[in-house]
Structures are given as structure tokens and as C-alpha cells.
PDB file of C-alpha atoms and ligand atoms in Angstrom:
ATOM      1  CA  MET A1209      -0.175  -0.237  -0.020  1.00 52.00           C
ATOM      2  CA  LYS A1210       2.968   2.448   1.085  1.00 57.00           C
ATOM      3  CA  LYS A1211       4.593   1.452  -2.248  1.00 59.00           C
ATOM      4  CA  ASN A1212       1.673   2.558  -3.895  1.00 57.00           C
ATOM      5  CA  ILE A1213       1.656   5.604  -2.810  1.00 52.00           C
ATOM      6  CA  ILE A1214       5.051   6.901  -3.419  1.00 50.00           C
ATOM      7  CA  TYR A1215       4.704   5.048  -7.251  1.00 51.00           C
ATOM      8  CA  PHE A1216       1.635   7.485  -7.436  1.00 49.00           C
ATOM      9  CA  THR A1217       3.339  10.476  -6.091  1.00 48.00           C
ATOM     10  CA  LEU A1218       6.304  10.071  -8.256  1.00 45.00           C
ATOM     11  CA  VAL A1219       3.944   9.611 -11.330  1.00 46.00           C
ATOM     12  CA  THR A1220       1.963  13.294 -10.196  1.00 46.00           C
ATOM     13  CA  LEU A1221       5.285  15.150  -9.991  1.00 46.00           C
ATOM     14  CA  PHE A1222       6.563  13.696 -12.980  1.00 48.00           C
ATOM     15  CA  LEU A1223       3.296  14.595 -14.834  1.00 47.00           C
ATOM     16  CA  SER A1224       3.745  17.867 -13.533  1.00 45.00           C
ATOM     17  CA  CYS A1225       7.417  18.344 -14.660  1.00 43.00           C
ATOM     18  CA  GLU A1226       5.876  17.343 -17.984  1.00 44.00           C
ATOM     19  CA  LYS A1227       3.029  19.836 -17.867  1.00 43.00           C
ATOM     20  CA  SER A1228       5.360  23.174 -16.922  1.00 45.00           C
ATOM     21  CA  ASN A1229       7.850  22.077 -19.448  1.00 50.00           C
ATOM     22  CA  ASN A1230       4.904  22.468 -22.076  1.00 61.00           C
ATOM     23  CA  ILE A1231       6.759  25.014 -24.284  1.00 58.00           C
ATOM     24  CA  SER A1232       3.052  26.565 -24.727  1.00 67.00           C
ATOM     25  CA  ASP A1233       2.203  27.195 -21.041  1.00 68.00           C
ATOM     26  CA  PRO A1234       2.541  30.470 -19.603  1.00 66.00           C
ATOM     27  CA  ILE A1235       5.173  31.627 -17.087  1.00 66.00           C
ATOM     28  CA  GLU A1236       5.742  34.534 -15.270  1.00 65.00           C
ATOM     29  CA  THR A1237       8.206  37.069 -16.634  1.00 59.00           C
ATOM     30  CA  GLY A1238       7.140  40.045 -16.478  1.00 66.00           C
ATOM     31  CA  ASN A1239       6.035  40.824 -20.264  1.00 91.00           C
ATOM     32  CA  THR A1240       2.537  42.200 -19.745  1.00 95.00           C
ATOM     33  CA  VAL A1241       0.806  44.398 -22.579  1.00 97.00           C
ATOM     34  CA  THR A1242      -1.688  46.759 -21.433  1.00 97.00           C
ATOM     35  CA  THR A1243      -3.778  49.642 -22.884  1.00 97.00           C
ATOM     36  CA  GLN A1244      -3.364  53.480 -22.142  1.00 96.00           C
ATOM     37  CA  GLY A1245      -5.612  56.065 -24.440  1.00 97.00           C
ATOM     38  CA  LEU A1246      -5.337  54.290 -27.899  1.00 97.00           C
ATOM     39  CA  ASP A1247      -1.629  52.827 -26.990  1.00 97.00           C
ATOM     40  CA  PHE A1248      -0.436  49.781 -26.247  1.00 98.00           C
ATOM     41  CA  ILE A1249       2.158  49.534 -23.461  1.00 97.00           C
ATOM     42  CA  PRO A1250       4.526  49.176 -24.084  1.00 96.00           C
ATOM     43  CA  ASP A1251       4.303  48.718 -28.144  1.00 96.00           C
ATOM     44  CA  LEU A1252       7.727  46.983 -28.216  1.00 97.00           C
ATOM     45  CA  ILE A1253       8.454  44.173 -26.593  1.00 95.00           C
ATOM     46  CA  TYR A1254      11.867  42.327 -27.182  1.00 95.00           C
ATOM     47  CA  CYS A1255      11.831  38.228 -25.532  1.00 93.00           C
ATOM     48  CA  ASP A1256      12.929  34.889 -25.869  1.00 92.00           C
ATOM     49  CA  ILE A1257      11.379  31.615 -27.095  1.00 92.00           C
ATOM     50  CA  GLY A1258       9.331  30.562 -24.434  1.00 90.00           C
ATOM     51  CA  ASP A1259       8.597  33.835 -22.453  1.00 91.00           C
ATOM     52  CA  THR A1260       4.855  34.757 -21.947  1.00 92.00           C
ATOM     53  CA  VAL A1261       3.661  37.897 -23.179  1.00 95.00           C
ATOM     54  CA  PHE A1262       0.704  39.008 -21.134  1.00 95.00           C
ATOM     55  CA  PHE A1263      -2.409  41.101 -22.573  1.00 96.00           C
ATOM     56  CA  ILE A1264      -4.875  42.329 -19.687  1.00 96.00           C
ATOM     57  CA  LEU A1265      -7.180  45.003 -22.300  1.00 97.00           C
ATOM     58  CA  THR A1266     -10.276  47.134 -21.742  1.00 97.00           C
ATOM     59  CA  PRO A1267     -13.597  46.718 -23.390  1.00 97.00           C
ATOM     60  CA  SER A1268     -12.767  48.988 -25.879  1.00 98.00           C
ATOM     61  CA  HIS A1269      -9.685  47.325 -27.691  1.00 98.00           C
ATOM     62  CA  ASN A1270      -8.425  43.633 -29.292  1.00 98.00           C
ATOM     63  CA  ALA A1271      -5.112  42.791 -29.782  1.00 98.00           C
ATOM     64  CA  VAL A1272      -5.153  40.747 -33.159  1.00 98.00           C
ATOM     65  CA  GLN A1273      -1.831  39.026 -34.822  1.00 98.00           C
ATOM     66  CA  VAL A1274      -1.260  40.137 -38.085  1.00 98.00           C
ATOM     67  CA  SER A1275       0.896  39.706 -41.146  1.00 98.00           C
ATOM     68  CA  GLU A1276       3.941  42.163 -41.214  1.00 98.00           C
ATOM     69  CA  THR A1277       2.710  43.019 -44.789  1.00 98.00           C
ATOM     70  CA  THR A1278      -0.853  43.905 -43.169  1.00 98.00           C
ATOM     71  CA  TYR A1279       1.012  45.870 -40.311  1.00 98.00           C
ATOM     72  CA  GLN A1280       2.743  48.101 -42.949  1.00 98.00           C
ATOM     73  CA  ASN A1281      -0.494  48.763 -44.849  1.00 98.00           C
ATOM     74  CA  ASN A1282      -2.448  49.728 -41.101  1.00 98.00           C
ATOM     75  CA  GLY A1283      -4.371  46.545 -42.000  1.00 98.00           C
ATOM     76  CA  GLY A1284      -6.650  44.722 -39.421  1.00 98.00           C
ATOM     77  CA  THR A1285      -6.825  41.106 -41.165  1.00 98.00           C
ATOM     78  CA  PRO A1286      -5.744  38.593 -38.738  1.00 98.00           C
ATOM     79  CA  LEU A1287      -2.971  36.366 -39.274  1.00 98.00           C
ATOM     80  CA  ASP A1288      -4.025  32.499 -39.863  1.00 97.00           C
ATOM     81  CA  GLY A1289      -3.092  31.102 -36.661  1.00 95.00           C
ATOM     82  CA  GLY A1290      -2.029  33.709 -34.805  1.00 97.00           C
ATOM     83  CA  PHE A1291      -3.248  34.846 -31.676  1.00 97.00           C
ATOM     84  CA  ASN A1292      -6.223  36.872 -30.845  1.00 97.00           C
ATOM     85  CA  ILE A1293      -6.978  38.359 -27.263  1.00 97.00           C
ATOM     86  CA  ASP A1294     -10.726  39.965 -27.694  1.00 97.00           C
ATOM     87  CA  TYR A1295     -12.240  43.085 -26.413  1.00 98.00           C
ATOM     88  CA  GLY A1296     -11.730  43.808 -22.883  1.00 97.00           C
ATOM     89  CA  GLN A1297     -10.156  40.101 -22.362  1.00 96.00           C
ATOM     90  CA  SER A1298      -6.627  38.726 -20.677  1.00 95.00           C
ATOM     91  CA  GLY A1299      -5.008  36.099 -21.881  1.00 94.00           C
ATOM     92  CA  TYR A1300      -1.192  35.537 -22.982  1.00 93.00           C
ATOM     93  CA  PHE A1301       1.062  34.533 -26.386  1.00 92.00           C
ATOM     94  CA  VAL A1302       3.773  32.135 -26.321  1.00 93.00           C
ATOM     95  CA  PRO A1303       6.321  32.695 -29.231  1.00 94.00           C
ATOM     96  CA  GLU A1304       7.434  29.917 -30.253  1.00 93.00           C
ATOM     97  CA  THR A1305       9.927  30.860 -32.997  1.00 96.00           C
ATOM     98  CA  ILE A1306      12.701  33.560 -33.317  1.00 97.00           C
ATOM     99  CA  GLY A1307      11.023  36.879 -34.673  1.00 97.00           C
ATOM    100  CA  THR A1308       8.995  39.893 -35.017  1.00 98.00           C
ATOM    101  CA  TYR A1309       5.750  39.095 -33.910  1.00 98.00           C
ATOM    102  CA  PHE A1310       3.066  42.213 -35.482  1.00 98.00           C
ATOM    103  CA  TYR A1311      -0.785  42.588 -33.651  1.00 98.00           C
ATOM    104  CA  VAL A1312      -2.917  45.861 -33.861  1.00 98.00           C
ATOM    105  CA  CYS A1313      -6.209  46.711 -32.353  1.00 98.00           C
ATOM    106  CA  GLN A1314      -8.717  46.307 -34.865  1.00 98.00           C
ATOM    107  CA  PRO A1315     -11.246  50.016 -34.257  1.00 98.00           C
ATOM    108  CA  HIS A1316      -8.022  52.055 -33.616  1.00 98.00           C
ATOM    109  CA  LEU A1317      -5.859  51.757 -36.438  1.00 98.00           C
ATOM    110  CA  PRO A1318      -3.986  52.898 -38.126  1.00 98.00           C
ATOM    111  CA  GLY A1319      -2.408  53.938 -35.058  1.00 97.00           C
ATOM    112  CA  MET A1320      -2.482  51.187 -32.114  1.00 98.00           C
ATOM    113  CA  LYS A1321      -0.264  48.999 -33.330  1.00 98.00           C
ATOM    114  CA  ALA A1322       2.776  46.788 -31.915  1.00 98.00           C
ATOM    115  CA  ARG A1323       5.486  44.297 -31.662  1.00 98.00           C
ATOM    116  CA  ILE A1324       7.028  41.468 -30.267  1.00 97.00           C
ATOM    117  CA  ILE A1325      10.342  40.879 -31.014  1.00 97.00           C
ATOM    118  CA  VAL A1326      11.769  37.031 -30.212  1.00 96.00           C
ATOM    119  CA  GLN A1327      15.185  36.561 -30.056  1.00 92.00           C
TER     120      GLN A1327
HETATM  121 CU1   CU B 832      -7.908  49.747 -29.295  1.00 90.45          CU
END
């Protein structure tokens, strides 16, 4: 019986470690995007692969990932498979590859745009 409990504890520990090592799970890194007026604060974040970028949005703003071309053309068309934080929601994004991630607040284009640079 005691052996079973130890085994169960080890399996549980193993599974919980597995879970926290999943790259798409959030970790506390201090990268948080909020809004002020018609701006994302900050509008530029540098981070590493696996870091978590948290979004805390007020009801008039969303945060929709777009392609670089869309971003440069001040468009609001979402990127296929990109992150999309809805109006007034909180959420997070974990970059899994190096590169620049572009996102916009759709109703506040062309001004409300921001970037995450993953190096
Ligand atoms: Cu906005």
C-alpha cells in the first residue's frame, strides 16, 4: 500500500513537471501589455522563445496578430493561426519561434499597433 502511494506521488510529480515544461504554457516573465488611451503599453517587447506575453485589455480594445504586410499597410486582417485577444479580455501568447510578431487593435487603426521581437 505504502509502495503504491510513493509510486502515485512520483507519477504525479513527473506529470506536473512535464506539464510545466510545455513551451506553450504561461510562465511569469514580467512581459505584460496593457492599454493607455489609444496605445498598447509597451508597444515594443523584446523576449525569448518560451517567454509569456500577457495581455490585459480594456473593453474598447482587442489585440489581433497580423502579418508584417498587413501591419505595414495598417490593416486589421487577422493572421491565420495567430493570437487573437478579444475586447476587454485578458490572455497570453507564448512565442515558439524567433522573429517579429505584429499585432493591432482593429478599431483603433492606424495608430494602435505594436510588436513583439523574439530573439
Ligand atoms: Cu484600441
